[in-house]
Short mmCIF file of C-alpha atoms in Angstrom, two decimals:
data_model
loop_
_atom_site.label_atom_id
_atom_site.label_comp_id
_atom_site.label_asym_id
_atom_site.label_seq_id
_atom_site.Cartn_x
_atom_site.Cartn_y
_atom_site.Cartn_z
CA MET O 1 -7.81 52.73 -34.21
CA SER O 2 -7.12 56.43 -34.26
CA GLY O 3 -8.95 58.44 -36.85
CA SER O 4 -11.35 57.04 -39.38
CA GLY O 5 -11.05 53.80 -41.28
CA GLY O 6 -10.58 55.74 -44.49
CA GLN O 7 -11.47 55.07 -48.07
CA ILE O 8 -9.74 53.69 -51.16
CA ARG O 9 -10.30 55.05 -54.66
CA GLN O 10 -8.67 54.82 -58.04
CA ARG O 11 -7.39 58.12 -59.37
CA PRO O 12 -7.72 59.08 -63.05
CA THR O 13 -3.99 58.33 -63.45
CA GLY O 14 -4.66 54.68 -62.53
CA LEU O 15 -2.91 55.01 -59.17
CA TRP O 16 -4.88 53.91 -56.09
CA GLU O 17 -5.24 56.37 -53.21
CA GLY O 18 -6.12 55.60 -49.63
CA ARG O 19 -7.42 58.60 -47.67
CA TYR O 20 -7.90 58.72 -43.92
CA VAL O 21 -8.10 61.14 -41.02
CA GLY O 22 -5.21 60.56 -38.63
CA ALA O 23 -4.93 61.00 -34.89
CA ASP O 24 -3.81 64.57 -35.58
CA ARG O 25 -7.28 65.17 -37.10
CA ARG O 26 -5.73 65.96 -40.48
CA ARG O 27 -6.43 64.23 -43.76
CA HIS O 28 -3.65 62.04 -45.12
CA SER O 29 -3.20 60.04 -48.31
CA VAL O 30 -1.19 56.96 -49.18
CA TYR O 31 -0.77 55.62 -52.70
CA GLY O 32 -0.25 52.27 -54.37
CA LYS O 33 -0.09 50.79 -57.85
CA THR O 34 -2.82 48.35 -56.86
CA LYS O 35 -5.85 48.59 -54.60
CA ARG O 36 -4.31 45.98 -52.29
CA GLU O 37 -1.05 47.96 -52.02
CA ALA O 38 -2.95 51.15 -51.12
CA GLN O 39 -4.99 49.23 -48.51
CA GLU O 40 -1.83 47.78 -46.94
CA ARG O 41 -0.16 51.18 -46.80
CA MET O 42 -3.25 52.76 -45.27
CA ARG O 43 -3.48 49.96 -42.67
CA ALA O 44 0.19 50.49 -41.78
CA ALA O 45 -0.31 54.27 -41.51
CA LEU O 46 -3.32 53.83 -39.21
CA MET O 47 -1.40 51.36 -37.03
CA ALA O 48 1.53 53.81 -36.81
CA ALA O 49 -0.90 56.56 -35.78
CA ASP O 50 -2.25 54.26 -33.05
CA ASN O 51 1.32 53.91 -31.75
CA GLY O 52 1.84 57.67 -31.67
CA ILE O 53 3.88 57.91 -34.85
CA ARG O 54 2.70 60.73 -37.02
CA PRO O 55 3.39 61.06 -40.75
CA MET O 56 6.34 63.22 -41.74
CA ARG O 57 5.47 66.60 -43.20
CA GLY O 58 6.68 67.46 -46.69
CA ARG O 59 9.89 69.35 -45.93
CA GLU O 60 10.67 67.98 -42.51
CA THR O 61 14.18 66.70 -41.91
CA VAL O 62 15.05 63.48 -40.12
CA ALA O 63 16.86 65.55 -37.47
CA GLY O 64 13.73 67.63 -36.88
CA TRP O 65 11.55 64.55 -36.65
CA LEU O 66 13.97 62.89 -34.21
CA GLU O 67 14.04 65.98 -31.99
CA GLU O 68 10.25 66.00 -31.82
CA TRP O 69 10.20 62.25 -31.18
CA LEU O 70 12.63 62.65 -28.29
CA ALA O 71 10.56 65.46 -26.78
CA THR O 72 7.11 63.93 -27.21
CA SER O 73 7.62 60.17 -27.08
CA VAL O 74 10.88 59.38 -25.31
CA THR O 75 11.24 61.95 -22.52
CA PRO O 76 7.75 61.48 -21.02
CA ARG O 77 7.79 57.68 -21.24
CA ARG O 78 11.35 56.61 -20.45
CA ARG O 79 13.61 56.87 -17.46
CA PRO O 80 15.94 59.90 -17.53
CA ARG O 81 19.08 57.83 -18.16
CA THR O 82 17.41 56.00 -21.04
CA ALA O 83 16.22 59.29 -22.56
CA ASP O 84 19.76 60.70 -22.21
CA SER O 85 21.16 57.65 -23.98
CA TYR O 86 18.68 58.10 -26.84
CA ARG O 87 19.60 61.80 -27.08
CA GLU O 88 23.31 60.93 -27.32
CA THR O 89 22.60 58.39 -30.05
CA VAL O 90 20.52 60.90 -32.03
CA ALA O 91 23.24 63.55 -31.65
CA ARG O 92 25.79 61.20 -33.23
#
């Protein structure tokens, strides 16, 4: 998997936090009400990172994320007509 396996800890508030270093070499956190929930969310985040999906930044819009996705994931990996079709769908 990309990044480290991470660690789970219980915060003073009682919430569980899973911390890991993603493929972008930045630290990320996921939270859960239970240790199991935090572990599942961290596992899902690490799997997403392995598939090239990075976590959204705090104030990023869906439109901004989709534009970056088109440029970094779709255009280099899909045929031009397929990429054009995706772009048209995103524009709508």
